[in-house]
Amino acid sequence: MVWERLIRDELKPLVPYAPGLREEQVREASGRDVILKLSSNEHPDGPFPCAIEAMERELAGLNRYPEGGASALREKLARKHDVAPGQIVVGNGSNELLRLIAQAVVRPGDEVVYAWPSFVVYPIATTMFGGTHVRVPLDASDTHDLDAMAEAVTECTRIVFLCNPNNPTGTIYARRAFERFLTRVPHDVIVVLDEAYHEFVTSAECPDGLSFFDGVRPLVVLRTFSKMYSLAGARVGYGVMPQPLVHALDCIREPFNVNSVAQAAALASLDDRVEVARRREENQEQKTYLYSGFDRLGISWVPSEANFVWVKTEKPVEVFEGLLAEGVIVRGFGTTPALRVTVGAPEDTKRTIEAFEAVVARLGSV
Ligand SMILES: Cc1ncc(COP(=O)(O)O)c(C=O)c1O
């Protein structure tokens, strides 16, 4: 078995990342023309008009390699966040940055602490580089238990991944709990704050990770253009981190990791703060609509600070299948008694509730 010997043992427990079902797959099976894809926390609207224009302008220059250092985008982000351009790495989505950080610091046997359930890429990145998983369950309100996570840190810990708001539960940890956590975690452990959904947050309780960044402590803040800015297909995210870590990541990343169309789109998107505020407000209104619909159907849900809602059900597989039959794709997590439902446009949330209603009528209680 040549492949058995060739492929690294650490990789053997891994299975490929399973993306949400595609609309075409469900269209055929459900017999419905219009499919609602609520499984990947994408924004229902397209990219900002200024981003589309910027991308179109970029197309004729695709014979050239992109600017490898993404310097214009780095500089603009540095001004926005009041950090130095040399404290920023732009990635092919923030996903790439999660992997690169693990690659830069995790040696076989090093411990990586993360909450569970949380974003699936933390365990993948840990396994990929031979790290030891230290999973800390969310607390009874589906929130990071930061005291337990601080407790879980040992002298073998290299990274703690925190996801705020947490994917898949949409919960946040509060500023006070985070401040206490930071005082307890030693300064030779990298704390990675994955804030992919930060732009949707409305709670004043939610800490802005960047306000804790001083360029010295090994703290990393990751943000993405995939969610609020509707650029998931372009693949662009960024991390703010101390300069020595930027240097390490610049050395190991693919030299042209972010394509020029994505760089142009991200750069333009940063100008439209009005649209960000409008989308945040609309997301909030649609969540409120979903909450009241779920209440009416007797379905319990977890208050979310993101663009998705964690819906509790004792029959996750049946409800998932029932929604598919209604042409609605949500995200299931095996037998975990909950489903993650992305917040759609106003017409989508109405249909989401109608689909749940049909499923409840068929299954009795859910
Ligand atoms: C918590 C979290 N972090 C990171 C990402 C990766 O985003 P991207 O690679 O598109 O920037 C996602 C995507 O779903 C996410 O949910």
Coordinates of N, CA, C and O in Angstrom, one line a residue, residues 24-178:
E24 N -28.6 23.0 -6.9 CA -29.0 22.1 -8.0 C -29.3 20.7 -7.4 O -30.3 20.1 -7.9
Q25 N -28.5 20.3 -6.4 CA -28.8 18.9 -5.8 C -30.2 18.9 -5.2 O -30.9 17.9 -5.4
V26 N -30.6 20.0 -4.6 CA -31.9 20.0 -3.9 C -33.0 20.2 -4.8 O -34.1 19.7 -4.6
R27 N -32.8 21.0 -5.9 CA -33.8 21.4 -6.8 C -34.4 20.1 -7.4 O -35.6 19.9 -7.4
E28 N -33.5 19.2 -7.8 CA -34.0 17.9 -8.4 C -34.8 17.1 -7.4 O -35.9 16.6 -7.7
A29 N -34.2 16.9 -6.2 CA -34.8 16.1 -5.2 C -36.1 16.6 -4.7 O -37.1 15.8 -4.4
S30 N -36.2 17.9 -4.5 CA -37.5 18.5 -3.9 C -38.5 18.8 -5.0 O -39.7 19.0 -4.6
G31 N -38.1 18.9 -6.2 CA -39.0 19.3 -7.3 C -39.4 20.7 -7.2 O -40.4 21.1 -7.9
R32 N -38.7 21.5 -6.4 CA -39.1 23.0 -6.4 C -38.1 23.8 -7.2 O -36.9 23.4 -7.2
D33 N -38.6 24.8 -7.8 CA -37.8 25.6 -8.7 C -36.8 26.5 -7.9 O -35.6 26.6 -8.2
V34 N -37.4 27.1 -6.9 CA -36.6 28.1 -6.1 C -36.2 27.5 -4.8 O -37.0 27.1 -4.0
I35 N -34.8 27.4 -4.7 CA -34.3 26.7 -3.5 C -33.7 27.8 -2.6 O -33.0 28.8 -3.1
L36 N -33.9 27.7 -1.3 CA -33.3 28.6 -0.4 C -32.1 28.0 0.3 O -32.2 27.0 1.0
K37 N -31.0 28.6 0.0 CA -29.7 28.0 0.6 C -29.4 28.8 1.9 O -28.9 29.9 1.8
L38 N -29.7 28.1 3.0 CA -29.4 28.8 4.3 C -28.4 28.0 5.1 O -28.6 27.8 6.3
S39 N -27.4 27.4 4.4 CA -26.5 26.5 5.1 C -25.1 26.9 5.2 O -24.3 26.2 5.8
S40 N -24.7 28.1 4.7 CA -23.3 28.5 4.7 C -23.1 29.9 5.2 O -22.0 30.5 5.1
N41 N -24.2 30.5 5.9 CA -24.1 31.8 6.4 C -23.6 32.9 5.4 O -22.9 33.8 5.8
E42 N -24.0 32.7 4.2 CA -23.7 33.7 3.2 C -24.7 34.8 3.3 O -25.8 34.6 3.8
H43 N -24.3 36.0 2.8 CA -25.3 37.1 2.8 C -26.2 36.9 1.6 O -25.8 36.5 0.5
P44 N -27.6 37.2 1.8 CA -28.5 37.0 0.7 C -28.3 37.9 -0.5 O -28.6 37.6 -1.6
D45 N -27.7 39.1 -0.2 CA -27.5 40.1 -1.3 C -26.1 39.9 -1.9 O -25.2 39.3 -1.3
G46 N -26.0 40.4 -3.2 CA -24.7 40.3 -3.8 C -23.7 41.2 -3.3 O -24.0 42.0 -2.3
P47 N -22.5 41.2 -3.8 CA -21.4 42.2 -3.3 C -21.9 43.6 -3.5 O -22.8 43.9 -4.3
F48 N -21.3 44.5 -2.8 CA -21.6 45.9 -2.9 C -21.4 46.4 -4.4 O -20.4 46.0 -5.0
P49 N -22.3 47.3 -4.9 CA -22.1 47.8 -6.3 C -20.7 48.3 -6.5 O -20.1 48.0 -7.6
C50 N -20.1 49.0 -5.6 CA -18.7 49.5 -5.8 C -17.7 48.4 -5.9 O -16.7 48.5 -6.7
A51 N -18.0 47.3 -5.3 CA -17.1 46.1 -5.3 C -17.2 45.4 -6.7 O -16.2 45.0 -7.3
I52 N -18.4 45.4 -7.2 CA -18.7 44.7 -8.5 C -17.9 45.6 -9.6 O -17.2 45.0 -10.5
E53 N -18.1 46.9 -9.5 CA -17.4 47.8 -10.5 C -15.9 47.6 -10.4 O -15.2 47.5 -11.4
A54 N -15.4 47.5 -9.2 CA -13.9 47.4 -9.0 C -13.4 46.0 -9.6 O -12.4 45.9 -10.2
M55 N -14.3 45.0 -9.4 CA -13.9 43.7 -9.9 C -13.9 43.7 -11.5 O -13.0 43.1 -12.1
E56 N -14.9 44.3 -12.0 CA -15.0 44.4 -13.5 C -13.8 45.1 -14.1 O -13.2 44.7 -15.0
R57 N -13.4 46.2 -13.4 CA -12.2 46.9 -13.9 C -10.9 46.1 -13.8 O -10.0 46.3 -14.6
E58 N -10.9 45.2 -12.9 CA -9.7 44.4 -12.7 C -9.5 43.2 -13.7 O -8.4 42.8 -14.0
L59 N -10.7 42.8 -14.4 CA -10.6 41.6 -15.2 C -9.6 41.7 -16.3 O -8.9 40.7 -16.6
A60 N -9.5 42.8 -17.0 CA -8.7 42.9 -18.2 C -7.2 42.8 -17.8 O -6.4 42.5 -18.7
G61 N -6.9 42.9 -16.5 CA -5.5 42.8 -16.1 C -5.1 41.5 -15.5 O -4.1 41.3 -14.9
L62 N -6.0 40.5 -15.8 CA -5.7 39.2 -15.1 C -4.6 38.4 -15.8 O -4.2 37.3 -15.3
N63 N -4.0 38.9 -16.8 CA -2.8 38.3 -17.4 C -1.6 38.5 -16.4 O -0.6 37.8 -16.4
R64 N -1.7 39.5 -15.5 CA -0.6 39.7 -14.5 C -0.9 39.0 -13.2 O -2.1 38.9 -12.8
Y65 N 0.2 38.7 -12.5 CA 0.0 38.2 -11.1 C -0.5 39.3 -10.2 O -0.3 40.5 -10.5
P66 N -1.2 38.9 -9.2 CA -1.7 39.9 -8.2 C -0.5 40.5 -7.5 O 0.6 40.0 -7.5
E67 N -0.8 41.6 -6.8 CA 0.2 42.2 -5.9 C 0.3 41.3 -4.7 O -0.6 41.1 -3.9
G68 N 1.4 40.6 -4.6 CA 1.6 39.5 -3.6 C 1.4 40.0 -2.2 O 1.0 39.2 -1.4
G69 N 1.8 41.2 -1.9 CA 1.7 41.6 -0.5 C 0.4 42.3 -0.2 O 0.2 42.8 1.0
A70 N -0.5 42.4 -1.1 CA -1.8 43.0 -1.0 C -1.7 44.4 -0.3 O -2.4 44.8 0.6
S71 N -0.7 45.2 -0.7 CA -0.3 46.3 0.1 C -1.3 47.4 0.2 O -1.5 48.0 1.2
A72 N -2.1 47.7 -0.9 CA -3.1 48.7 -0.9 C -4.2 48.3 0.2 O -4.6 49.2 1.0
L73 N -4.6 47.1 0.1 CA -5.6 46.6 1.1 C -5.1 46.6 2.5 O -5.7 47.1 3.4
R74 N -3.8 46.2 2.7 CA -3.2 46.2 4.0 C -3.2 47.6 4.6 O -3.5 47.8 5.7
E75 N -2.8 48.6 3.7 CA -2.7 50.0 4.2 C -4.1 50.5 4.6 O -4.2 51.2 5.6
K76 N -5.1 50.2 3.8 CA -6.4 50.7 4.1 C -7.0 50.1 5.4 O -7.6 50.8 6.2
L77 N -6.7 48.8 5.5 CA -7.2 48.1 6.7 C -6.4 48.6 7.9 O -7.0 48.8 9.0
A78 N -5.1 48.9 7.8 CA -4.3 49.5 8.9 C -4.9 50.8 9.3 O -5.0 51.1 10.5
R79 N -5.3 51.6 8.4 CA -5.9 53.0 8.7 C -7.2 52.7 9.4 O -7.5 53.4 10.5
K80 N -8.0 51.8 8.9 CA -9.3 51.6 9.5 C -9.2 51.1 11.0 O -10.0 51.5 11.8
H81 N -8.2 50.2 11.2 CA -8.1 49.6 12.6 C -7.0 50.3 13.4 O -6.8 49.8 14.5
D82 N -6.4 51.3 12.9 CA -5.4 52.0 13.7 C -4.2 51.0 14.1 O -3.9 51.0 15.3
V83 N -3.8 50.2 13.2 CA -2.6 49.4 13.4 C -1.6 49.7 12.3 O -1.9 50.4 11.3
A84 N -0.5 49.0 12.3 CA 0.5 49.2 11.2 C 0.2 48.2 10.1 O -0.2 47.1 10.4
P85 N 0.5 48.6 8.8 CA 0.3 47.6 7.7 C 1.1 46.4 8.0 O 0.7 45.3 7.6
G86 N 2.2 46.5 8.6 CA 3.1 45.3 8.9 C 2.5 44.4 10.0 O 3.2 43.4 10.4
Q87 N 1.3 44.8 10.5 CA 0.7 43.9 11.5 C -0.6 43.2 10.9 O -1.4 42.7 11.6
I88 N -0.6 43.2 9.6 CA -1.7 42.6 8.9 C -1.3 41.6 7.9 O -0.3 41.8 7.1
V89 N -2.0 40.4 7.8 CA -1.8 39.5 6.7 C -3.2 39.3 6.1 O -4.2 39.1 6.8
V90 N -3.2 39.4 4.7 CA -4.4 39.1 4.0 C -4.4 37.7 3.5 O -3.3 37.2 3.1
G91 N -5.5 37.0 3.6 CA -5.5 35.6 3.3 C -6.6 35.2 2.2 O -7.5 36.0 2.0
N92 N -6.4 34.0 1.7 CA -7.4 33.5 0.7 C -8.6 33.0 1.6 O -8.8 31.8 1.8
G93 N -9.4 34.0 2.1 CA -10.4 33.7 3.1 C -9.6 33.7 4.5 O -8.4 33.5 4.5
S94 N -10.4 33.9 5.6 CA -9.7 33.8 6.9 C -9.4 32.3 7.2 O -8.6 32.0 8.0
N95 N -10.1 31.4 6.5 CA -9.8 30.0 6.6 C -8.3 29.7 6.4 O -7.7 29.0 7.1
E96 N -7.7 30.4 5.3 CA -6.3 30.1 5.0 C -5.4 30.6 6.2 O -4.5 29.9 6.6
L97 N -5.9 31.7 6.9 CA -5.1 32.2 8.0 C -5.1 31.3 9.2 O -4.1 31.1 9.9
L98 N -6.3 30.7 9.4 CA -6.4 29.7 10.5 C -5.4 28.6 10.3 O -4.6 28.2 11.2
R99 N -5.3 28.1 9.1 CA -4.4 27.0 8.8 C -2.9 27.5 8.9 O -2.1 26.8 9.5
L100 N -2.6 28.7 8.4 CA -1.2 29.1 8.4 C -0.7 29.4 9.8 O 0.4 29.1 10.1
I101 N -1.6 29.9 10.7 CA -1.2 30.1 12.1 C -0.8 28.8 12.7 O 0.2 28.6 13.4
A102 N -1.7 27.8 12.5 CA -1.4 26.5 13.1 C -0.1 25.9 12.5 O 0.7 25.4 13.2
Q103 N 0.1 26.1 11.2 CA 1.3 25.6 10.5 C 2.5 26.3 11.1 O 3.6 25.6 11.2
A104 N 2.4 27.5 11.4 CA 3.5 28.3 11.9 C 4.0 27.9 13.3 O 5.2 28.0 13.6
V105 N 3.0 27.4 14.1 CA 3.4 27.2 15.5 C 3.2 25.8 16.1 O 3.8 25.5 17.1
V106 N 2.3 25.0 15.5 CA 2.0 23.8 16.2 C 2.9 22.7 15.8 O 3.1 22.4 14.6
R107 N 3.6 22.1 16.8 CA 4.5 21.0 16.5 C 3.7 19.7 17.0 O 2.8 19.9 17.9
P108 N 4.1 18.5 16.5 CA 3.4 17.3 17.0 C 3.3 17.3 18.5 O 4.3 17.5 19.2
G109 N 2.1 17.1 19.1 CA 2.0 16.9 20.5 C 1.6 18.2 21.2 O 1.1 18.2 22.3
D110 N 1.8 19.4 20.5 CA 1.4 20.7 21.1 C -0.2 20.7 21.3 O -0.9 20.2 20.4
E111 N -0.6 21.4 22.3 CA -2.0 21.4 22.6 C -2.7 22.6 22.0 O -2.1 23.7 22.0
V112 N -3.9 22.4 21.4 CA -4.7 23.5 20.8 C -6.0 23.4 21.5 O -6.7 22.4 21.5
V113 N -6.4 24.5 22.2 CA -7.7 24.6 22.9 C -8.7 25.3 22.1 O -8.5 26.4 21.5
Y114 N -9.9 24.7 22.0 CA -11.0 25.4 21.4 C -12.3 24.9 22.0 O -12.4 23.8 22.5
A115 N -13.4 25.7 21.8 CA -14.7 25.4 22.3 C -15.3 24.4 21.4 O -15.0 24.3 20.2
W116 N -16.3 23.7 21.9 CA -17.1 22.8 21.0 C -18.5 22.7 21.4 O -18.8 22.6 22.6
P117 N -19.5 22.8 20.5 CA -19.3 23.0 19.1 C -18.8 24.4 18.7 O -19.3 25.3 19.2
S118 N -17.9 24.4 17.7 CA -17.5 25.7 17.2 C -17.1 25.4 15.7 O -17.5 24.4 15.1
F119 N -16.3 26.4 15.1 CA -16.0 26.3 13.7 C -15.1 25.0 13.4 O -14.1 24.8 14.1
V120 N -15.5 24.2 12.4 CA -14.9 22.9 12.2 C -13.4 23.1 11.7 O -12.7 22.1 11.8
V121 N -13.0 24.2 11.3 CA -11.6 24.3 10.8 C -10.6 24.3 11.9 O -9.5 23.9 11.7
Y122 N -11.0 24.6 13.2 CA -10.0 24.5 14.3 C -9.5 23.1 14.5 O -8.3 22.9 14.5
P123 N -10.5 22.1 14.6 CA -9.9 20.7 14.7 C -9.2 20.3 13.4 O -8.2 19.6 13.6
I124 N -9.6 20.7 12.3 CA -8.9 20.3 11.1 C -7.4 20.8 11.1 O -6.5 20.1 10.9
A125 N -7.3 22.1 11.4 CA -5.9 22.7 11.4 C -5.1 22.1 12.5 O -3.9 21.9 12.3
T126 N -5.7 21.7 13.6 CA -4.9 21.1 14.7 C -4.4 19.7 14.3 O -3.2 19.4 14.4
T127 N -5.3 18.9 13.7 CA -4.9 17.6 13.3 C -3.9 17.6 12.2 O -2.9 16.8 12.2
M128 N -4.0 18.6 11.3 CA -3.1 18.7 10.1 C -1.6 18.8 10.5 O -0.8 18.3 9.9
F129 N -1.4 19.4 11.7 CA 0.0 19.6 12.1 C 0.4 18.8 13.3 O 1.4 19.1 14.0
G130 N -0.4 17.8 13.6 CA -0.1 16.8 14.7 C -0.4 17.3 16.0 O 0.2 16.8 17.0
G131 N -1.2 18.4 16.2 CA -1.5 18.9 17.5 C -2.5 18.0 18.3 O -3.1 17.2 17.7
T132 N -2.5 18.3 19.6 CA -3.4 17.5 20.4 C -4.6 18.4 20.7 O -4.5 19.6 21.1
H133 N -5.8 17.8 20.5 CA -7.0 18.6 20.7 C -7.4 18.7 22.1 O -7.5 17.7 22.8
V134 N -7.7 19.9 22.6 CA -8.3 20.1 23.9 C -9.6 20.8 23.7 O -9.7 22.0 23.4
R135 N -10.7 20.1 23.7 CA -12.0 20.6 23.4 C -12.7 21.0 24.7 O -12.9 20.1 25.6
V136 N -13.2 22.2 24.8 CA -13.9 22.6 26.0 C -15.4 22.8 25.6 O -15.7 23.7 24.8
P137 N -16.3 22.0 26.2 CA -17.7 22.2 25.8 C -18.3 23.6 26.1 O -17.8 24.2 27.0
L138 N -19.2 24.0 25.2 CA -19.9 25.3 25.5 C -20.7 25.1 26.8 O -21.0 24.0 27.2
D139 N -21.0 26.2 27.4 CA -21.8 26.1 28.7 C -23.3 25.9 28.4 O -23.7 25.7 27.2
A140 N -24.1 25.9 29.4 CA -25.5 25.5 29.2 C -26.2 26.5 28.3 O -27.3 26.1 27.8
S141 N -25.7 27.7 28.2 CA -26.4 28.6 27.3 C -25.7 28.7 25.9 O -25.8 29.7 25.2
D142 N -25.0 27.6 25.6 CA -24.3 27.5 24.3 C -23.3 28.5 24.0 O -23.1 29.0 22.8
T143 N -22.6 29.0 25.0 CA -21.7 30.1 25.0 C -20.3 29.6 25.4 O -20.2 28.6 26.2
H144 N -19.2 30.2 24.8 CA -17.9 29.8 25.3 C -17.8 29.9 26.8 O -18.2 30.9 27.4
D145 N -17.2 28.8 27.4 CA -17.0 28.9 28.9 C -15.5 29.3 29.0 O -14.6 28.5 29.1
L146 N -15.3 30.6 29.1 CA -13.9 31.1 29.1 C -13.2 30.7 30.3 O -11.9 30.6 30.3
D147 N -13.9 30.6 31.5 CA -13.1 30.2 32.7 C -12.6 28.7 32.5 O -11.4 28.4 32.8
A148 N -13.5 27.9 31.9 CA -13.0 26.5 31.7 C -11.9 26.4 30.7 O -11.0 25.6 30.7
M149 N -12.0 27.3 29.7 CA -11.0 27.3 28.6 C -9.6 27.8 29.2 O -8.6 27.2 28.9
A150 N -9.7 28.8 30.1 CA -8.4 29.3 30.7 C -7.8 28.1 31.6 O -6.6 27.9 31.6
E151 N -8.7 27.4 32.2 CA -8.3 26.3 33.1 C -7.7 25.2 32.2 O -6.8 24.5 32.7
A152 N -8.1 25.0 31.0 CA -7.6 24.0 30.1 C -6.2 24.3 29.5 O -5.6 23.4 29.0
V153 N -5.8 25.5 29.7 CA -4.4 25.8 29.2 C -3.3 25.3 30.0 O -3.4 25.4 31.3
T154 N -2.4 24.6 29.4 CA -1.2 24.0 30.1 C 0.1 24.6 29.5 O 0.0 25.3 28.6
E155 N 1.2 24.1 30.0 CA 2.4 24.6 29.4 C 2.7 24.0 28.0 O 3.5 24.5 27.3
C156 N 1.8 23.0 27.6 CA 1.9 22.5 26.3 C 1.0 23.2 25.3 O 1.0 22.9 24.1
T157 N 0.2 24.2 25.8 CA -0.7 24.9 24.9 C 0.0 25.9 24.0 O 0.8 26.7 24.5
R158 N -0.3 25.9 22.7 CA 0.3 26.9 21.8 C -0.8 27.9 21.3 O -0.5 29.0 21.1
I159 N -2.0 27.4 21.1 CA -3.0 28.2 20.5 C -4.4 28.0 21.3 O -4.7 26.8 21.6
V160 N -5.1 29.1 21.5 CA -6.5 29.0 21.9 C -7.3 29.7 20.8 O -7.0 30.8 20.5
F161 N -8.2 29.0 20.2 CA -9.1 29.6 19.2 C -10.4 30.0 19.9 O -11.0 29.1 20.6
L162 N -10.8 31.2 19.8 CA -12.1 31.7 20.3 C -12.9 32.2 19.1 O -12.3 32.9 18.2
C163 N -14.1 31.9 19.0 CA -15.0 32.3 17.9 C -16.1 33.2 18.5 O -16.9 32.7 19.2
N164 N -16.1 34.4 18.1 CA -17.0 35.4 18.6 C -17.6 36.3 17.6 O -16.8 37.1 17.0
P165 N -18.9 36.2 17.3 CA -19.9 35.3 17.7 C -19.5 33.9 17.3 O -18.9 33.7 16.3
N166 N -20.0 32.9 18.1 CA -19.6 31.5 17.8 C -20.4 30.9 16.6 O -21.7 31.1 16.6
N167 N -19.7 30.3 15.7 CA -20.4 29.5 14.7 C -20.3 28.0 15.2 O -19.2 27.6 15.5
P168 N -21.4 27.3 15.5 CA -22.7 27.5 14.9 C -23.8 28.1 15.8 O -25.0 28.2 15.4
T169 N -23.5 28.5 17.1 CA -24.6 28.9 18.0 C -25.0 30.3 17.9 O -26.0 30.7 18.5
G170 N -24.1 31.2 17.4 CA -24.4 32.6 17.3 C -24.3 33.4 18.6 O -24.5 34.6 18.7
T171 N -23.8 32.7 19.6 CA -23.6 33.4 20.9 C -22.3 34.1 21.0 O -21.4 33.9 20.3
I172 N -22.3 35.1 22.0 CA -21.1 35.8 22.2 C -20.6 35.7 23.7 O -21.4 35.4 24.5
Y173 N -19.3 35.8 23.9 CA -18.9 35.9 25.3 C -18.8 37.4 25.6 O -18.6 38.2 24.7
A174 N -19.0 37.8 26.8 CA -19.0 39.2 27.2 C -17.6 39.7 27.5 O -16.7 39.0 27.7
R175 N -17.5 41.1 27.4 CA -16.2 41.7 27.5 C -15.6 41.4 28.9 O -14.4 41.1 28.9
R176 N -16.3 41.4 30.0 CA -15.8 41.2 31.3 C -15.2 39.8 31.4 O -14.1 39.6 31.9
A177 N -15.9 38.8 30.8 CA -15.4 37.4 30.8 C -14.1 37.3 30.0 O -13.2 36.6 30.4
F178 N -14.1 38.0 28.9 CA -12.9 38.0 28.1 C -11.7 38.6 28.7 O -10.6 38.1 28.7

